[in-house]
Amino acid sequence: MVGLVGLFLSVFLCMIPNIAGQCLTPDAVPPNCKSWIDPVDQIPIFFQHQFNCSRFWVCEPDLSDCLHECAPKPGGGALYFDFNIDHEHGGPVCNWPEVVDCTNKPEVCGECQPWEECVKCIDCTDCPGCENASDDDWTCICKEGGTCQGNNAIACGTCSNHVCEEPECCTNEDCQGAICDNGVCKGCASDNDCTNTACSTCMNHACHDPECCVDEDCNSNEYCNTDNGVCVEGCRDNSDCTAMVCSTCENHQCVDPECCIDADCLNTQFCEDNKCKDGCNEDSDCSMNGECATCNIASHQCTEPQCCNDSNCTPEFLE
């Protein structure tokens, strides 16, 4: 008869929804729900209370925690939380104390994490925390074979010999500047994780460091081809081209004009638009045409006068 009543109560309690505002005041360390709720499945997670067999914790999909207590049972006391039931698919189940393997413990066990087990050191002398403990001391250990959490962001460790054995990572959050691949941190997650150069990039979770990011990363006779991050021989700006005073840098190649000034051309030429052209550009260019020959700037042609002084004229022109 007890079994049937327990079954009825179990089914009944499974149907009770979790109503906001019905949470009890926490009397032990609450679960860190962010570490246990799967963001995809968003299935509530249930934990045994650390020392009260009638109570249990619920991690809700919104990452909040809530402390519940099973219903009172006839004759006093309360039903026990039955942690052996598949809560993921059946919801929280309360059952008769005699069918649940649970023993109430002292309140000091409330210092344990909900996923841990509180044991008396006299019953587990090799447990962590019991090395120099007295027989009456209690300690927190992970539940053998159960899921546990150590240093990683979420719970993905496995308890073995009272020690939580974790992979290097559970999620990318556990890897600084890398990704988590089957429990191992590998490579980079974004360009920000690659810092060897100012323009290093993350490709396929591996950092790629170019030869250069800017011209200053290359030799003085080279420029940085930013398309592929390689130093290429060539000029950067006009100041790198010194063959002539008006040499220019075009498409990273020095361009030297035919002339920059008249002096770059023959005596019978002048410089215009960086080209040497026949003709004069000033009076001094016409010296071969006479001591007072002048340059017609408009036509760039030398004008030779009939005379420069009286000595150049015959007597009949001097009267």
Short mmCIF file of C-alpha atoms in Angstrom, two decimals:
data_model
loop_
_atom_site.label_atom_id
_atom_site.label_comp_id
_atom_site.label_asym_id
_atom_site.label_seq_id
_atom_site.Cartn_x
_atom_site.Cartn_y
_atom_site.Cartn_z
CA MET A 1 0.00 0.00 0.00
CA VAL A 2 2.88 2.36 0.84
CA GLY A 3 4.37 1.83 -2.60
CA LEU A 4 1.08 2.71 -4.30
CA VAL A 5 0.67 5.86 -2.24
CA GLY A 6 4.27 6.80 -3.02
CA LEU A 7 3.68 6.27 -6.69
CA PHE A 8 0.52 8.41 -6.54
CA LEU A 9 2.34 11.21 -4.72
CA SER A 10 5.26 10.98 -7.13
CA VAL A 11 3.05 11.35 -10.16
CA PHE A 12 1.10 14.13 -8.47
CA LEU A 13 4.22 16.07 -7.53
CA CYS A 14 5.66 15.75 -11.04
CA MET A 15 2.69 17.71 -12.28
CA ILE A 16 3.22 20.65 -9.93
CA PRO A 17 4.68 23.57 -11.93
CA ASN A 18 7.54 25.65 -10.58
CA ILE A 19 5.78 28.89 -9.64
CA ALA A 20 7.95 31.97 -9.21
CA GLY A 21 7.90 33.21 -5.63
CA GLN A 22 7.63 29.75 -4.02
CA CYS A 23 11.38 29.41 -3.52
CA LEU A 24 12.57 28.87 0.03
CA THR A 25 15.24 31.03 1.60
CA PRO A 26 18.59 29.40 0.77
CA ASP A 27 20.17 27.62 3.75
CA ALA A 28 23.16 26.23 1.84
CA VAL A 29 25.38 27.11 -1.11
CA PRO A 30 23.08 27.39 -4.17
CA PRO A 31 24.06 25.88 -7.51
CA ASN A 32 25.83 27.99 -10.13
CA CYS A 33 23.15 27.42 -12.74
CA LYS A 34 25.12 29.05 -15.54
CA SER A 35 27.53 26.12 -15.32
CA TRP A 36 24.83 23.48 -15.64
CA ILE A 37 22.01 24.68 -17.92
CA ASP A 38 22.50 23.76 -21.56
CA PRO A 39 21.78 26.98 -23.54
CA VAL A 40 20.35 24.88 -26.40
CA ASP A 41 18.21 22.30 -24.57
CA GLN A 42 17.34 24.61 -21.63
CA ILE A 43 16.19 21.69 -19.53
CA PRO A 44 15.88 22.34 -15.77
CA ILE A 45 18.50 20.64 -13.61
CA PHE A 46 17.74 19.24 -10.14
CA PHE A 47 20.17 18.76 -7.26
CA GLN A 48 19.89 17.07 -3.92
CA HIS A 49 20.07 19.45 -0.99
CA GLN A 50 23.41 19.27 0.82
CA PHE A 51 22.05 18.14 4.20
CA ASN A 52 18.22 18.02 4.11
CA CYS A 53 16.81 14.98 2.32
CA SER A 54 13.39 16.64 1.91
CA ARG A 55 14.77 19.61 0.00
CA PHE A 56 16.14 20.00 -3.49
CA TRP A 57 17.56 22.70 -5.74
CA VAL A 58 16.26 23.57 -9.20
CA CYS A 59 18.29 25.34 -11.88
CA GLU A 60 15.79 27.02 -14.18
CA PRO A 61 16.35 27.65 -17.93
CA ASP A 62 16.69 31.38 -17.14
CA LEU A 63 19.75 30.40 -15.02
CA SER A 64 18.02 31.24 -11.72
CA ASP A 65 18.16 28.83 -8.78
CA CYS A 66 15.29 27.89 -6.49
CA LEU A 67 15.15 25.86 -3.28
CA HIS A 68 12.09 23.59 -2.83
CA GLU A 69 10.88 21.22 -0.14
CA CYS A 70 8.80 18.09 -0.61
CA ALA A 71 5.26 17.90 0.74
CA PRO A 72 4.53 16.84 4.34
CA LYS A 73 3.81 13.16 4.86
CA PRO A 74 1.22 11.62 7.13
CA GLY A 75 2.43 11.33 10.71
CA GLY A 76 4.83 14.29 10.49
CA GLY A 77 7.96 15.14 8.60
CA ALA A 78 8.17 15.44 4.84
CA LEU A 79 8.69 13.23 1.85
CA TYR A 80 12.22 12.83 0.51
CA PHE A 81 13.50 14.10 -2.83
CA ASP A 82 14.07 11.01 -4.97
CA PHE A 83 17.27 11.72 -6.88
CA ASN A 84 17.19 8.33 -8.59
CA ILE A 85 14.32 9.36 -10.86
CA ASP A 86 15.11 10.61 -14.36
CA HIS A 87 14.38 14.24 -13.57
CA GLU A 88 15.31 15.41 -17.05
CA HIS A 89 12.21 13.76 -18.45
CA GLY A 90 10.01 13.28 -15.38
CA GLY A 91 10.45 16.43 -13.34
CA PRO A 92 11.15 16.56 -9.58
CA VAL A 93 9.84 13.55 -7.67
CA CYS A 94 9.25 13.22 -3.94
CA ASN A 95 8.93 9.76 -2.42
CA TRP A 96 8.59 7.92 0.88
CA PRO A 97 11.79 8.21 2.96
CA GLU A 98 12.09 4.44 3.25
CA VAL A 99 12.50 4.04 -0.51
CA VAL A 100 15.06 6.84 -0.94
CA ASP A 101 18.71 6.20 -0.02
CA CYS A 102 19.32 9.47 1.84
CA THR A 103 20.40 10.39 5.37
CA ASN A 104 20.06 13.90 6.79
CA LYS A 105 23.38 15.49 7.67
CA PRO A 106 24.64 18.38 9.81
CA GLU A 107 24.22 21.94 8.57
CA VAL A 108 27.98 22.29 8.07
CA CYS A 109 27.45 20.29 4.88
CA GLY A 110 25.67 23.32 3.49
CA GLU A 111 29.16 24.63 2.62
CA CYS A 112 29.44 22.01 -0.11
CA GLN A 113 28.43 22.60 -3.71
CA PRO A 114 25.10 20.98 -4.63
CA TRP A 115 26.90 18.62 -7.01
CA GLU A 116 29.23 17.49 -4.23
CA GLU A 117 28.72 14.87 -1.55
CA CYS A 118 29.28 15.64 2.13
CA VAL A 119 31.02 12.76 3.91
CA LYS A 120 32.37 12.21 7.41
CA CYS A 121 36.14 11.97 7.45
CA ILE A 122 36.10 8.84 9.63
CA ASP A 123 34.31 7.10 6.74
CA CYS A 124 36.72 8.44 4.08
CA THR A 125 40.19 8.93 5.53
CA ASP A 126 41.77 9.36 2.08
CA CYS A 127 39.27 11.98 0.93
CA PRO A 128 40.52 15.48 0.14
CA GLY A 129 40.30 17.64 3.27
CA CYS A 130 40.48 14.71 5.68
CA GLU A 131 44.28 14.40 5.87
CA ASN A 132 44.58 15.96 9.34
CA ALA A 133 40.90 15.98 10.29
CA SER A 134 39.27 14.55 13.38
CA ASP A 135 36.74 11.75 13.26
CA ASP A 136 33.88 14.20 13.66
CA ASP A 137 34.89 16.42 10.75
CA TRP A 138 33.01 16.47 7.46
CA THR A 139 34.36 17.22 3.99
CA CYS A 140 33.02 17.89 0.51
CA ILE A 141 33.93 15.51 -2.32
CA CYS A 142 32.61 14.99 -5.82
CA LYS A 143 30.22 12.12 -6.36
CA GLU A 144 32.02 9.13 -7.82
CA GLY A 145 31.32 8.84 -11.54
CA GLY A 146 29.20 11.98 -11.51
CA THR A 147 29.56 15.22 -13.40
CA CYS A 148 31.62 17.86 -11.59
CA GLN A 149 33.09 21.30 -12.09
CA GLY A 150 36.58 22.54 -11.36
CA ASN A 151 38.18 25.50 -13.10
CA ASN A 152 36.23 25.45 -16.36
CA ALA A 153 33.27 27.69 -17.12
CA ILE A 154 30.74 24.86 -17.21
CA ALA A 155 30.49 21.46 -15.58
CA CYS A 156 32.08 18.87 -17.85
CA GLY A 157 34.42 17.01 -15.52
CA THR A 158 34.03 13.47 -14.23
CA CYS A 159 34.59 12.46 -10.62
CA SER A 160 37.20 9.73 -10.17
CA ASN A 161 38.60 8.68 -6.78
CA HIS A 162 37.00 11.73 -5.17
CA VAL A 163 38.81 14.06 -7.61
CA CYS A 164 37.14 16.07 -10.36
CA GLU A 165 39.03 15.25 -13.56
CA GLU A 166 38.44 17.92 -16.18
CA PRO A 167 39.60 18.31 -19.77
CA GLU A 168 41.67 21.40 -20.56
CA CYS A 169 38.48 23.11 -21.70
CA CYS A 170 34.75 22.62 -21.99
CA THR A 171 33.91 25.67 -24.11
CA ASN A 172 35.78 28.45 -25.92
CA GLU A 173 35.30 30.53 -22.77
CA ASP A 174 37.91 28.33 -21.07
CA CYS A 175 40.53 29.12 -23.72
CA GLN A 176 42.11 32.55 -23.67
CA GLY A 177 42.48 33.56 -27.29
CA ALA A 178 41.75 30.08 -28.64
CA ILE A 179 38.94 27.60 -29.30
CA CYS A 180 38.02 24.44 -27.46
CA ASP A 181 38.33 21.39 -29.70
CA ASN A 182 37.39 18.09 -28.03
CA GLY A 183 38.56 19.33 -24.65
CA VAL A 184 41.80 20.89 -25.90
CA CYS A 185 42.46 24.61 -26.44
CA LYS A 186 43.69 25.21 -29.96
CA GLY A 187 44.73 28.24 -31.98
CA CYS A 188 42.80 31.51 -32.02
CA ALA A 189 39.17 32.50 -31.99
CA SER A 190 39.42 35.95 -33.62
CA ASP A 191 41.94 38.45 -35.02
CA ASN A 192 42.12 40.03 -31.56
CA ASP A 193 43.79 36.86 -30.27
CA CYS A 194 46.74 37.28 -32.67
CA THR A 195 49.13 39.94 -31.37
CA ASN A 196 52.55 39.19 -32.90
CA THR A 197 52.07 42.04 -35.41
CA ALA A 198 49.65 44.93 -35.72
CA CYS A 199 47.88 43.23 -38.64
CA SER A 200 48.04 39.54 -37.67
CA THR A 201 44.87 37.64 -38.52
CA CYS A 202 43.11 34.48 -37.35
CA MET A 203 42.34 32.05 -40.17
CA ASN A 204 40.95 28.57 -39.53
CA HIS A 205 41.79 29.08 -35.84
CA ALA A 206 45.49 29.68 -36.59
CA CYS A 207 47.31 33.00 -36.34
CA HIS A 208 48.87 34.29 -39.55
CA ASP A 209 51.64 36.88 -39.12
CA PRO A 210 52.52 38.85 -42.28
CA GLU A 211 56.05 40.04 -43.06
CA CYS A 212 54.89 43.64 -42.79
CA CYS A 213 51.90 45.78 -41.90
CA VAL A 214 53.25 49.22 -42.85
CA ASP A 215 56.19 50.51 -44.91
CA GLU A 216 58.25 51.07 -41.76
CA ASP A 217 58.38 47.30 -41.22
CA CYS A 218 60.48 46.92 -44.41
CA ASN A 219 63.99 47.96 -45.44
CA SER A 220 64.47 51.57 -46.55
CA ASN A 221 64.46 50.58 -50.24
CA GLU A 222 61.23 48.59 -49.89
CA TYR A 223 57.54 49.23 -49.35
CA CYS A 224 54.85 47.04 -47.78
CA ASN A 225 52.37 45.44 -50.15
CA THR A 226 49.39 45.43 -47.79
CA ASP A 227 47.43 43.06 -50.05
CA ASN A 228 49.61 40.17 -48.94
CA GLY A 229 51.75 41.67 -46.18
CA VAL A 230 55.05 41.25 -48.08
CA CYS A 231 57.97 43.70 -48.42
CA VAL A 232 58.67 44.56 -52.07
CA GLU A 233 61.60 46.51 -53.49
CA GLY A 234 60.50 49.97 -54.60
CA CYS A 235 59.95 53.56 -53.48
CA ARG A 236 57.38 54.74 -50.97
CA ASP A 237 57.18 58.46 -51.81
CA ASN A 238 58.98 61.16 -53.84
CA SER A 239 61.66 61.60 -51.19
CA ASP A 240 62.97 58.10 -51.98
CA CYS A 241 63.79 59.15 -55.56
CA THR A 242 66.98 61.25 -55.64
CA ALA A 243 68.39 60.85 -59.17
CA MET A 244 67.04 64.32 -60.05
CA VAL A 245 65.62 67.13 -57.95
CA CYS A 246 62.17 66.61 -59.45
CA SER A 247 62.12 62.80 -59.63
CA THR A 248 58.82 61.29 -58.48
CA CYS A 249 57.59 57.98 -57.08
CA GLU A 250 54.78 56.51 -59.16
CA ASN A 251 53.33 53.07 -58.43
CA HIS A 252 56.37 52.46 -56.21
CA GLN A 253 58.78 53.08 -59.07
CA CYS A 254 61.05 56.14 -59.41
CA VAL A 255 60.31 58.25 -62.49
CA ASP A 256 63.18 60.51 -63.64
CA PRO A 257 62.15 63.24 -66.14
CA GLU A 258 64.36 64.49 -68.97
CA CYS A 259 64.95 67.74 -67.11
CA CYS A 260 63.98 69.66 -64.01
CA ILE A 261 65.72 72.97 -64.80
CA ASP A 262 67.35 74.54 -67.87
CA ALA A 263 70.78 73.42 -66.69
CA ASP A 264 69.74 69.81 -67.31
CA CYS A 265 69.48 70.55 -71.08
CA LEU A 266 71.96 71.56 -73.80
CA ASN A 267 73.05 75.21 -74.03
CA THR A 268 70.72 75.68 -77.00
CA GLN A 269 67.71 74.27 -75.13
CA PHE A 270 65.44 75.15 -72.24
CA CYS A 271 63.39 72.97 -69.85
CA GLU A 272 59.61 73.09 -70.05
CA ASP A 273 57.20 70.56 -68.54
CA ASN A 274 60.23 68.38 -67.72
CA LYS A 275 61.17 68.22 -71.42
CA CYS A 276 64.21 69.78 -73.14
CA LYS A 277 63.14 72.01 -76.01
CA ASP A 278 65.19 73.98 -78.56
CA GLY A 279 65.30 77.69 -77.89
CA CYS A 280 66.10 80.13 -75.15
CA ASN A 281 64.52 80.78 -71.81
CA GLU A 282 66.58 83.84 -70.73
CA ASP A 283 68.96 86.38 -72.28
CA SER A 284 72.06 84.51 -71.17
CA ASP A 285 71.00 81.63 -73.45
CA CYS A 286 71.59 83.95 -76.45
CA SER A 287 75.19 84.97 -75.74
CA MET A 288 76.46 83.15 -78.83
CA ASN A 289 74.31 85.44 -80.94
CA GLY A 290 76.02 88.59 -79.79
CA GLU A 291 76.84 90.34 -76.62
CA CYS A 292 73.50 92.09 -76.42
CA ALA A 293 71.28 89.44 -77.94
CA THR A 294 68.07 88.90 -76.00
CA CYS A 295 65.58 86.06 -75.56
CA ASN A 296 61.99 86.52 -76.66
CA ILE A 297 60.27 84.59 -73.86
CA ALA A 298 57.03 84.26 -75.84
CA SER A 299 58.70 82.49 -78.77
CA HIS A 300 61.82 81.22 -76.95
CA GLN A 301 63.85 82.60 -79.82
CA CYS A 302 66.96 84.76 -79.60
CA THR A 303 66.68 88.28 -81.01
CA GLU A 304 69.97 89.67 -82.34
CA PRO A 305 70.07 93.51 -82.63
CA GLN A 306 71.90 95.25 -85.49
CA CYS A 307 74.29 96.74 -82.99
CA CYS A 308 75.04 96.81 -79.35
CA ASN A 309 77.15 100.01 -79.26
CA ASP A 310 78.59 102.65 -81.63
CA SER A 311 81.62 100.54 -82.38
CA ASN A 312 79.37 98.10 -84.14
CA CYS A 313 78.21 100.72 -86.67
CA THR A 314 79.92 102.22 -89.78
CA PRO A 315 80.74 105.93 -89.69
CA GLU A 316 77.91 106.98 -91.99
CA PHE A 317 75.38 105.71 -89.42
CA LEU A 318 76.99 107.69 -86.62
CA GLU A 319 76.38 111.19 -88.18
#
